[in-house]
Amino acid sequence: MGMRQHLGRTLLTLWTSLAAAESALTADLRESLQIHGFAAQAAIKTSNNRWFGPSDGTSFDFTEIGLNASFRPLPRLLLAGQILSRRAGAMADGTPAVDFALADVELWASPEHRAGLRLGRLKNPLGLYNETRDIPFTHPGIFLPQVVYFDRVRNLVLATDGAGLYGAITTPVGNLALNLLHGQAVVDENVEWTYLNTGFPGDLQPDGNSWLASLWFRSPAERLKLGLSGAILDLRFHPDHSAPYSPGAGTVSIHYWIASAQYSAQTWTLTAEYAGEPLQWRDFGAFPPDRSIRTEGYYVQGTWRPYPPVELMLRYQEGFADRRDRDGRDAEASTNGLIPHYTLFSRIAGVGIRWDITPHWMVRADYERHQGTFILSTRENRDPGRLAEHWDMLGLQLVFRF
Amino acid sequence: MSWPAASTGPRKRRPWRARPAAVAGFLATLAAGAAQPQQLIANLDVSPQALTKNEARLYFAMHLVRWPDKRPVRVFVLPDKHDLHIAFCQHVLEFFPYQLRTGWDRQVFTGTGQAPTVVANESELIQRVATTPGAIGYASSAPANPNIRSLEVR
């Protein structure tokens, strides 16, 4: 009986203190909890070749849905997470995944200096658009410039499970921001299709941790932004030994860096970025052979807002699988024509129009003229012999956000 | 010999012709300034009496989330297309509204920050700033509300 009373009192005390803590938390939550999300659906038509589904007919296989929440339980602590479902032809099937989930602790903050630490699954701050590459309204065009932000290996550079340090200095002449990330890259099967050219039995997994860094200069009113960012990571192939044929336990070393420049005026924005990607294959055995190449890509993009809810875009981009073999002729000759030369480069001219109908609804249309098929996924286009060198892409996209 | 004479003539007169235009331009600037005296407003409990332009930018961009006394900053704004929002961005912060929106979206959709609270109109904005501790916002003129102070942006 006494025992029961004691237990009862303890439970009551616990319940009261929990209720008090909960009401304090609820007040804080109500003040600082934010929930945002979006949904986007595209329709894609290509003259030849497959891009995000059976686009040589008309593809509706590009759908993105995201939901995120953030709140500050303490003034210097931010907790945030996002779930993303992405359907992208043969490259992604729409299974919801944790896009980011992190705790951000402010270590130091004054108008002149700020520094903090982030832990969890962090978006990789590469170039102007990588962090928000799956958030349609944050970038011009339905598709990012593919020669810099390859969608076929997006997961390789998408996020890191680990820790990040950030710091910023604000001065009267501008703002400098530095970001450093260390952790495990989050990779998927598309990475294997790209770097081993096909899906072998076995797994291509991160070999140790990767490093990422970005440095940005912004003029005081952010008219000018200049950035340098990069990632270093190694992938190791884990062969399935029961399979009749599989490459050896080799590694792919990837260095990926982007130089960025953007100038923003009232009615127009001019953007240019260059990406270099030195790659090294080692110890796979007969195939793929040991070699190192440097992949590169760059684009220039102008956007013009003649009437605020409407934005027009003009963009030109070029990308090369191997900068020493830009026209792909050497690769074609060395494979006796098995790999057509135009699969090793892409030259793309594009125009687009975007209309932000309301703060919640946006619609846009893009047209691209392609020469070469370097940006295409081998997973979607399995027979290189059937690829067309010259092709067009027309895309429409409807986006809702809140 | 006629060539320098021909060129010095207009060169001498030009400042005189330009002067009325300059005066008119100066007056027009004053008039425009008087017509758009956007005020940065704050709840009475906010400690700073004035902000530098850079500080104002950091608070509205939501890069700085605490006041010097370590209490949280609460930012209230009007919709992106609202005339007062556009005027405040351009004249006080010297940002274009789309730049602020891009920054807020980046923070919200990468989990590295939050977005300000958007309210429907100016009177609601003034009301929210007056009743929320640590709040800042803006108004088209200094509001006659005892719980609000205008902060000078230098």
PDB file of C-alpha atoms in Angstrom, chain A residues 28 31-34 36-38 68 70-72 75-76 78 80 82 99-100 102 104 106 109-112 114 118 123 127-129 131-132 135 137-138 170-172 175 220-223 225 264-269 305 309 356-359 401-402, chain B residues 51-59 61-68 70-76 79-81 86 89-90 93-118 128 131-133:
ATOM      1  CA  ASP A  28       8.828  27.477 -27.791  1.00  0.00           C
ATOM      2  CA  GLU A  31       7.134  30.269 -31.738  1.00  0.00           C
ATOM      3  CA  SER A  32       9.846  28.548 -33.722  1.00  0.00           C
ATOM      4  CA  LEU A  33       8.381  25.480 -35.455  1.00  0.00           C
ATOM      5  CA  GLN A  34       8.263  25.872 -39.223  1.00  0.00           C
ATOM      6  CA  HIS A  36       7.423  23.745 -45.400  1.00  0.00           C
ATOM      7  CA  GLY A  37       7.016  21.509 -48.405  1.00  0.00           C
ATOM      8  CA  PHE A  38       6.611  21.237 -52.136  1.00  0.00           C
ATOM      9  CA  ASN A  68      10.479  19.568 -43.948  1.00  0.00           C
ATOM     10  CA  SER A  70      12.611  22.923 -38.306  1.00  0.00           C
ATOM     11  CA  PHE A  71      12.514  24.312 -34.811  1.00  0.00           C
ATOM     12  CA  ARG A  72      14.673  25.955 -32.181  1.00  0.00           C
ATOM     13  CA  PRO A  75      17.967  30.036 -29.142  1.00  0.00           C
ATOM     14  CA  ARG A  76      21.335  28.718 -30.351  1.00  0.00           C
ATOM     15  CA  LEU A  78      18.297  24.506 -34.663  1.00  0.00           C
ATOM     16  CA  ALA A  80      15.776  20.401 -38.970  1.00  0.00           C
ATOM     17  CA  GLN A  82      13.399  16.815 -44.651  1.00  0.00           C
ATOM     18  CA  ASP A  99      17.156  14.235 -47.464  1.00  0.00           C
ATOM     19  CA  PHE A 100      18.685  15.953 -44.447  1.00  0.00           C
ATOM     20  CA  LEU A 102      20.614  17.764 -38.589  1.00  0.00           C
ATOM     21  CA  ASP A 104      22.920  23.134 -35.982  1.00  0.00           C
ATOM     22  CA  GLU A 106      25.689  28.258 -33.062  1.00  0.00           C
ATOM     23  CA  ALA A 109      27.543  35.008 -33.389  1.00  0.00           C
ATOM     24  CA  SER A 110      28.110  38.718 -33.736  1.00  0.00           C
ATOM     25  CA  PRO A 111      27.431  41.057 -36.664  1.00  0.00           C
ATOM     26  CA  GLU A 112      31.095  40.703 -37.662  1.00  0.00           C
ATOM     27  CA  ARG A 114      29.644  33.889 -36.966  1.00  0.00           C
ATOM     28  CA  ARG A 118      26.316  20.945 -37.771  1.00  0.00           C
ATOM     29  CA  LYS A 123      23.435  18.766 -47.760  1.00  0.00           C
ATOM     30  CA  GLY A 127      28.480  25.281 -56.353  1.00  0.00           C
ATOM     31  CA  LEU A 128      25.489  27.610 -56.380  1.00  0.00           C
ATOM     32  CA  TYR A 129      22.790  24.960 -56.624  1.00  0.00           C
ATOM     33  CA  GLU A 131      22.377  21.993 -51.801  1.00  0.00           C
ATOM     34  CA  THR A 132      18.940  22.818 -53.205  1.00  0.00           C
ATOM     35  CA  ILE A 135      13.960  22.065 -54.707  1.00  0.00           C
ATOM     36  CA  PHE A 137      11.801  26.818 -57.375  1.00  0.00           C
ATOM     37  CA  THR A 138      15.323  27.547 -56.075  1.00  0.00           C
ATOM     38  CA  THR A 170      31.098  40.327 -42.481  1.00  0.00           C
ATOM     39  CA  THR A 171      33.042  43.481 -43.318  1.00  0.00           C
ATOM     40  CA  PRO A 172      32.047  46.758 -45.016  1.00  0.00           C
ATOM     41  CA  ASN A 175      31.209  38.796 -46.628  1.00  0.00           C
ATOM     42  CA  PRO A 220      27.793  43.807 -49.220  1.00  0.00           C
ATOM     43  CA  ALA A 221      24.403  43.817 -50.988  1.00  0.00           C
ATOM     44  CA  GLU A 222      25.148  40.405 -52.567  1.00  0.00           C
ATOM     45  CA  ARG A 223      25.257  41.770 -56.112  1.00  0.00           C
ATOM     46  CA  LYS A 225      28.968  36.181 -55.488  1.00  0.00           C
ATOM     47  CA  SER A 264      22.561  39.945 -59.669  1.00  0.00           C
ATOM     48  CA  ALA A 265      20.913  43.155 -60.875  1.00  0.00           C
ATOM     49  CA  GLN A 266      17.322  44.236 -60.380  1.00  0.00           C
ATOM     50  CA  THR A 267      15.924  42.673 -63.544  1.00  0.00           C
ATOM     51  CA  TRP A 268      18.667  40.252 -64.582  1.00  0.00           C
ATOM     52  CA  THR A 269      21.175  37.764 -63.195  1.00  0.00           C
ATOM     53  CA  ARG A 305      12.797  39.331 -65.212  1.00  0.00           C
ATOM     54  CA  PRO A 309       6.370  37.065 -61.890  1.00  0.00           C
ATOM     55  CA  ASP A 356       5.362  32.406 -60.549  1.00  0.00           C
ATOM     56  CA  ILE A 357       1.574  32.580 -60.701  1.00  0.00           C
ATOM     57  CA  THR A 358       1.123  33.000 -56.932  1.00  0.00           C
ATOM     58  CA  PRO A 359       3.556  32.618 -54.000  1.00  0.00           C
ATOM     59  CA  ARG A 401       5.067  25.013 -52.476  1.00  0.00           C
ATOM     60  CA  PHE A 402       4.089  26.147 -49.025  1.00  0.00           C
TER      61      PHE A 402
ATOM     62  CA  LEU B  51      21.689  49.291 -36.639  1.00  0.00           C
ATOM     63  CA  THR B  52      24.308  49.454 -39.333  1.00  0.00           C
ATOM     64  CA  LYS B  53      23.122  48.510 -42.822  1.00  0.00           C
ATOM     65  CA  ASN B  54      25.057  45.239 -42.552  1.00  0.00           C
ATOM     66  CA  GLU B  55      23.422  44.396 -39.220  1.00  0.00           C
ATOM     67  CA  ALA B  56      19.957  45.099 -40.635  1.00  0.00           C
ATOM     68  CA  ARG B  57      20.772  42.812 -43.592  1.00  0.00           C
ATOM     69  CA  LEU B  58      21.982  40.014 -41.298  1.00  0.00           C
ATOM     70  CA  TYR B  59      18.827  40.146 -39.143  1.00  0.00           C
ATOM     71  CA  ALA B  61      18.356  37.538 -43.981  1.00  0.00           C
ATOM     72  CA  MET B  62      18.036  35.538 -40.724  1.00  0.00           C
ATOM     73  CA  HIS B  63      21.740  34.881 -40.536  1.00  0.00           C
ATOM     74  CA  LEU B  64      21.829  36.490 -37.074  1.00  0.00           C
ATOM     75  CA  VAL B  65      19.115  34.950 -34.938  1.00  0.00           C
ATOM     76  CA  ARG B  66      19.899  36.452 -31.541  1.00  0.00           C
ATOM     77  CA  TRP B  67      20.134  40.041 -30.299  1.00  0.00           C
ATOM     78  CA  PRO B  68      23.336  41.188 -28.543  1.00  0.00           C
ATOM     79  CA  LYS B  70      21.234  36.748 -26.552  1.00  0.00           C
ATOM     80  CA  ARG B  71      17.430  36.816 -26.794  1.00  0.00           C
ATOM     81  CA  PRO B  72      15.887  35.456 -30.029  1.00  0.00           C
ATOM     82  CA  VAL B  73      15.181  37.744 -32.992  1.00  0.00           C
ATOM     83  CA  ARG B  74      11.689  37.406 -34.525  1.00  0.00           C
ATOM     84  CA  VAL B  75      11.421  38.773 -38.064  1.00  0.00           C
ATOM     85  CA  PHE B  76       8.109  39.835 -39.609  1.00  0.00           C
ATOM     86  CA  PRO B  79       4.617  39.239 -49.046  1.00  0.00           C
ATOM     87  CA  ASP B  80       7.412  39.509 -51.646  1.00  0.00           C
ATOM     88  CA  LYS B  81       5.249  41.522 -54.052  1.00  0.00           C
ATOM     89  CA  ILE B  86       9.943  46.042 -52.132  1.00  0.00           C
ATOM     90  CA  CYS B  89      14.339  45.948 -49.323  1.00  0.00           C
ATOM     91  CA  GLN B  90      15.617  48.339 -51.958  1.00  0.00           C
ATOM     92  CA  LEU B  93      18.612  46.999 -47.026  1.00  0.00           C
ATOM     93  CA  GLU B  94      19.617  47.676 -50.660  1.00  0.00           C
ATOM     94  CA  PHE B  95      18.652  44.088 -51.486  1.00  0.00           C
ATOM     95  CA  PHE B  96      16.279  43.055 -54.268  1.00  0.00           C
ATOM     96  CA  PRO B  97      13.336  41.121 -52.814  1.00  0.00           C
ATOM     97  CA  TYR B  98      14.219  38.030 -54.896  1.00  0.00           C
ATOM     98  CA  GLN B  99      17.665  37.906 -53.231  1.00  0.00           C
ATOM     99  CA  LEU B 100      16.118  37.697 -49.761  1.00  0.00           C
ATOM    100  CA  ARG B 101      13.667  35.032 -50.948  1.00  0.00           C
ATOM    101  CA  THR B 102      16.497  32.971 -52.491  1.00  0.00           C
ATOM    102  CA  GLY B 103      18.416  33.114 -49.208  1.00  0.00           C
ATOM    103  CA  TRP B 104      15.415  32.158 -47.050  1.00  0.00           C
ATOM    104  CA  ASP B 105      14.537  29.256 -49.381  1.00  0.00           C
ATOM    105  CA  ARG B 106      18.116  28.003 -49.278  1.00  0.00           C
ATOM    106  CA  GLN B 107      18.089  28.026 -45.457  1.00  0.00           C
ATOM    107  CA  VAL B 108      14.667  26.371 -45.115  1.00  0.00           C
ATOM    108  CA  PHE B 109      15.309  23.656 -47.705  1.00  0.00           C
ATOM    109  CA  THR B 110      18.799  22.732 -46.478  1.00  0.00           C
ATOM    110  CA  GLY B 111      17.961  22.830 -42.765  1.00  0.00           C
ATOM    111  CA  THR B 112      20.553  25.532 -42.122  1.00  0.00           C
ATOM    112  CA  GLY B 113      18.108  28.245 -41.054  1.00  0.00           C
ATOM    113  CA  GLN B 114      14.543  29.450 -41.033  1.00  0.00           C
ATOM    114  CA  ALA B 115      12.326  31.916 -42.909  1.00  0.00           C
ATOM    115  CA  PRO B 116      10.684  35.017 -41.402  1.00  0.00           C
ATOM    116  CA  THR B 117       6.990  35.143 -40.602  1.00  0.00           C
ATOM    117  CA  VAL B 118       5.017  36.606 -43.523  1.00  0.00           C
ATOM    118  CA  ARG B 128       2.810  41.552 -34.426  1.00  0.00           C
ATOM    119  CA  THR B 131       3.201  42.173 -29.250  1.00  0.00           C
ATOM    120  CA  THR B 132       6.184  39.855 -29.923  1.00  0.00           C
ATOM    121  CA  PRO B 133       9.307  40.135 -27.744  1.00  0.00           C
TER     122      PRO B 133
END
